[in-house]
mmCIF file of C-alpha atoms in Angstrom:
data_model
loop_
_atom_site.group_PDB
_atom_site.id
_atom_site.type_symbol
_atom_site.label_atom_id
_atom_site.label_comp_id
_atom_site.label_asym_id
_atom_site.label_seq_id
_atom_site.Cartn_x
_atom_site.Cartn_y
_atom_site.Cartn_z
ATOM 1 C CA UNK L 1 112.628 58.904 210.906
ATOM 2 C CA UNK L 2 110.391 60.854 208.731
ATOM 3 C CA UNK L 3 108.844 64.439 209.695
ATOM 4 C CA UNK L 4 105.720 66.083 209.617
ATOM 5 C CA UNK L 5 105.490 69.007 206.209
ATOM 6 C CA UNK L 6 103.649 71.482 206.130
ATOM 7 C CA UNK L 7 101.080 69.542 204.438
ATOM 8 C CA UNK L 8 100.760 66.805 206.912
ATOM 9 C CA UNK L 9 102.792 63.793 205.044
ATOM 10 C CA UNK L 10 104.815 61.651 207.385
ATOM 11 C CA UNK L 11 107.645 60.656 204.970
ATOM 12 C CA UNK L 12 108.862 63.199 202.182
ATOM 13 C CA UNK L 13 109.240 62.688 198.584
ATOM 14 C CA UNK L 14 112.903 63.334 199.273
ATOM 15 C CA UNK L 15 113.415 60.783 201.895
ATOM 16 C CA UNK L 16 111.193 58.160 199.719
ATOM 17 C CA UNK L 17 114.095 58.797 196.974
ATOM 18 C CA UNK L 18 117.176 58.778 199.273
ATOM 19 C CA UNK L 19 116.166 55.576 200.509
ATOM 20 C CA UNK L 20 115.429 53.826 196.954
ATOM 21 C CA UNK L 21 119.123 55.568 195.794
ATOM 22 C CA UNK L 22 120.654 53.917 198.909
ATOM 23 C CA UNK L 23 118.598 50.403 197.731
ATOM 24 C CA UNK L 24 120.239 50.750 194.224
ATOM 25 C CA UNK L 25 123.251 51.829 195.302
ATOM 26 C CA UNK L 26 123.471 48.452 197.303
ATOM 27 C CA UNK L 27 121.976 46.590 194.137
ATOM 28 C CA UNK L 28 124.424 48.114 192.193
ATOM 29 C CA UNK L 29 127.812 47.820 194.186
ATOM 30 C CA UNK L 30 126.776 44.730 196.531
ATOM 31 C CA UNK L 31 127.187 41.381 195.156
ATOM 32 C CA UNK L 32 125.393 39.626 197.953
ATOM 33 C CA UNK L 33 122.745 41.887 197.473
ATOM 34 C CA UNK L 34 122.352 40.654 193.169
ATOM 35 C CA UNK L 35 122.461 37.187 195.030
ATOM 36 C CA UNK L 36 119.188 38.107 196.933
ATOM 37 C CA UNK L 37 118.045 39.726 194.568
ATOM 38 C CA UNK L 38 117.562 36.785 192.180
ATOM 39 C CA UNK L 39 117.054 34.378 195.053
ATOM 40 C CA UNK L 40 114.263 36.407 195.812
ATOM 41 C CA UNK L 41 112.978 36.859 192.305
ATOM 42 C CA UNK L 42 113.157 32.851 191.898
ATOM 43 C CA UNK L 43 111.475 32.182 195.276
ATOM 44 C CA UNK L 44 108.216 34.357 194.208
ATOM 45 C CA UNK L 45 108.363 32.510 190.718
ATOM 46 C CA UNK L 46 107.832 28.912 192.442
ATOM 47 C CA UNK L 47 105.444 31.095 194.729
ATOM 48 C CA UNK L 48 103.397 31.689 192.118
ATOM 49 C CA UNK L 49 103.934 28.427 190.539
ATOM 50 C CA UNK L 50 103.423 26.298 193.502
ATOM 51 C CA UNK L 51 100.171 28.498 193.910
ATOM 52 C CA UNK L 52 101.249 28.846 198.088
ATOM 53 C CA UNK L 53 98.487 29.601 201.055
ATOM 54 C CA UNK L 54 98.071 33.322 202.128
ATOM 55 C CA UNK L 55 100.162 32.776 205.253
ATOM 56 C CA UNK L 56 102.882 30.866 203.294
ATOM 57 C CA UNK L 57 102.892 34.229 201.119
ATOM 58 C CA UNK L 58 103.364 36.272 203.792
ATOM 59 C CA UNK L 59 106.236 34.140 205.724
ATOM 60 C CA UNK L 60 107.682 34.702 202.065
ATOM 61 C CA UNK L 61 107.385 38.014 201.899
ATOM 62 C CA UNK L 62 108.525 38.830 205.265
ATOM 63 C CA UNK L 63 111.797 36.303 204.991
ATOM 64 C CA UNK L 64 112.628 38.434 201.646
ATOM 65 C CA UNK L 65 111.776 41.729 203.141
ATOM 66 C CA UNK L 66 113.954 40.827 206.101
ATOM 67 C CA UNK L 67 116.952 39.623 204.280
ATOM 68 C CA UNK L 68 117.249 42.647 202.275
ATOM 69 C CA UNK L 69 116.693 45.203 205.652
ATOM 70 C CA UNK L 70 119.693 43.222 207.279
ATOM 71 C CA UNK L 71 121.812 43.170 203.971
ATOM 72 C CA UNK L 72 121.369 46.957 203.982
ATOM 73 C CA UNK L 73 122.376 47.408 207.176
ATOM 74 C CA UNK L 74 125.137 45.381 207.246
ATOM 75 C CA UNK L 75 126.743 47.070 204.010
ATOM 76 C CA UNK L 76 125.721 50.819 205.898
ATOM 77 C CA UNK L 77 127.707 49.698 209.009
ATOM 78 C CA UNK L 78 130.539 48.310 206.545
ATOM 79 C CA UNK L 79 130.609 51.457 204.582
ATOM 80 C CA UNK L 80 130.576 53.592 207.862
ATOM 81 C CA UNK L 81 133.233 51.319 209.303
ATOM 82 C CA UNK L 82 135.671 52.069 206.435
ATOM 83 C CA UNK L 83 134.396 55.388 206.634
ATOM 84 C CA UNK L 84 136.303 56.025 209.681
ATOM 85 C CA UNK L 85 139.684 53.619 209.381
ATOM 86 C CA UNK L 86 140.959 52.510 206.487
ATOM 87 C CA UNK L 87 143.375 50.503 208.985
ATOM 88 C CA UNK L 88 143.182 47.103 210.187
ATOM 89 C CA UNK L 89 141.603 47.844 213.839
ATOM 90 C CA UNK L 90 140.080 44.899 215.661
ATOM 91 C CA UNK L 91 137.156 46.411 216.579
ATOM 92 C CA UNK L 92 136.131 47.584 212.950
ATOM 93 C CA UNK L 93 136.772 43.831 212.209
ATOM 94 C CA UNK L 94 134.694 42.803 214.972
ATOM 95 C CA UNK L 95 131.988 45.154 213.661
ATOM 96 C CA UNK L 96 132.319 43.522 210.169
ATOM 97 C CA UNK L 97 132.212 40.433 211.179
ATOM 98 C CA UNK L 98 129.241 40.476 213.442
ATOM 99 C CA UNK L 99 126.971 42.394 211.324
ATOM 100 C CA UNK L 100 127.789 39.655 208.146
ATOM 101 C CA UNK L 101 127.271 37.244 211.281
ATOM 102 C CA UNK L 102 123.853 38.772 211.729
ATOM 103 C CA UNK L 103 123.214 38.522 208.362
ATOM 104 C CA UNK L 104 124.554 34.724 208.144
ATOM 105 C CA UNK L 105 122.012 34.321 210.563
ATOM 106 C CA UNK L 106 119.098 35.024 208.966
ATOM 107 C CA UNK L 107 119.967 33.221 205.838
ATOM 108 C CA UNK L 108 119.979 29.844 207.343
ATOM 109 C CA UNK L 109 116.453 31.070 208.969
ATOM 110 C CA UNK L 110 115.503 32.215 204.975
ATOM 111 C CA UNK L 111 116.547 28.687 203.590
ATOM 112 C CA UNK L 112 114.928 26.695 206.591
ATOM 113 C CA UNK L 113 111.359 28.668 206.189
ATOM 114 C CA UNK L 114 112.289 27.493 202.471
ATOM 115 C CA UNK L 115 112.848 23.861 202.787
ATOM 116 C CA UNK L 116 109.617 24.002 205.014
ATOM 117 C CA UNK L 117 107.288 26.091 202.673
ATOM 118 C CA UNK L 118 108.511 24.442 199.502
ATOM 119 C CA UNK L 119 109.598 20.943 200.289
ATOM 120 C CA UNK L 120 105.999 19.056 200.344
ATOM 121 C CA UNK L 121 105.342 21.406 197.584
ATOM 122 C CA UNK L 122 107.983 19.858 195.549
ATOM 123 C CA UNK L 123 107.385 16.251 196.415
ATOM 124 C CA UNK L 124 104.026 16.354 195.563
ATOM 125 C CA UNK L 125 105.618 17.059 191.644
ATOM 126 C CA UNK L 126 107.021 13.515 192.169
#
């Protein structure tokens, strides 16, 4: 997505800010993104507290990173959706519901990778 300067950088300073203004904007006006958010912020506490392997960190990190790629994109297809109709069509409901379907998705996946990650962790405290 990025181009090529005239001083050889892939990615601009300008597209580095558009993209962390379109992450706060979603922060901001996005309640299910808050809810990641702090899910997130509470899954690296016990991350740090559980003191978890290297690869556990990384299924972590990836899970996290994940969620919050698809929660952008599904509020960018639901903002582009209203965008065009702000009339019930069946299709922009269809769109709606399959990208918060996507997203639904990979939540059970997040909470599963959590139950196996943290679960032994937390009957060992037992």
């Amino acid at each position: 997505m990025g181009s090529h300067d005239k001083k050889g950088c892939f990615i601009s300073l300008s597209s580095f800010s558009f993209a962390m203004a379109g992450i706060l904007t979603a922060i901001q006006k996005e309640r299910n993104m808050r809810f990641h958010l702090i899910s997130s912020l509470i899954v690296l506490g016990l991350s740090f507290y559980f003191s978890i392997s290297k690869m556990e960190w990384l299924l972590i990190l990836f899970t996290i990173g994940g969620m919050f790629a698809l929660e952008l994109m599904n509020t960018a297809i639901e903002r582009v959706v209203d965008l065009v109709t702000a009339e019930y069509h069946p299709l922009a409901k269809q769109a709606k519901d399959i990208a918060a379907g996507a997203v639904f998705v990979y939540a059970v996946l997040a909470v599963i990778v959590g139950i196996i990650i943290y679960l032994p962790y937390i009957l060992k405290q037992f």
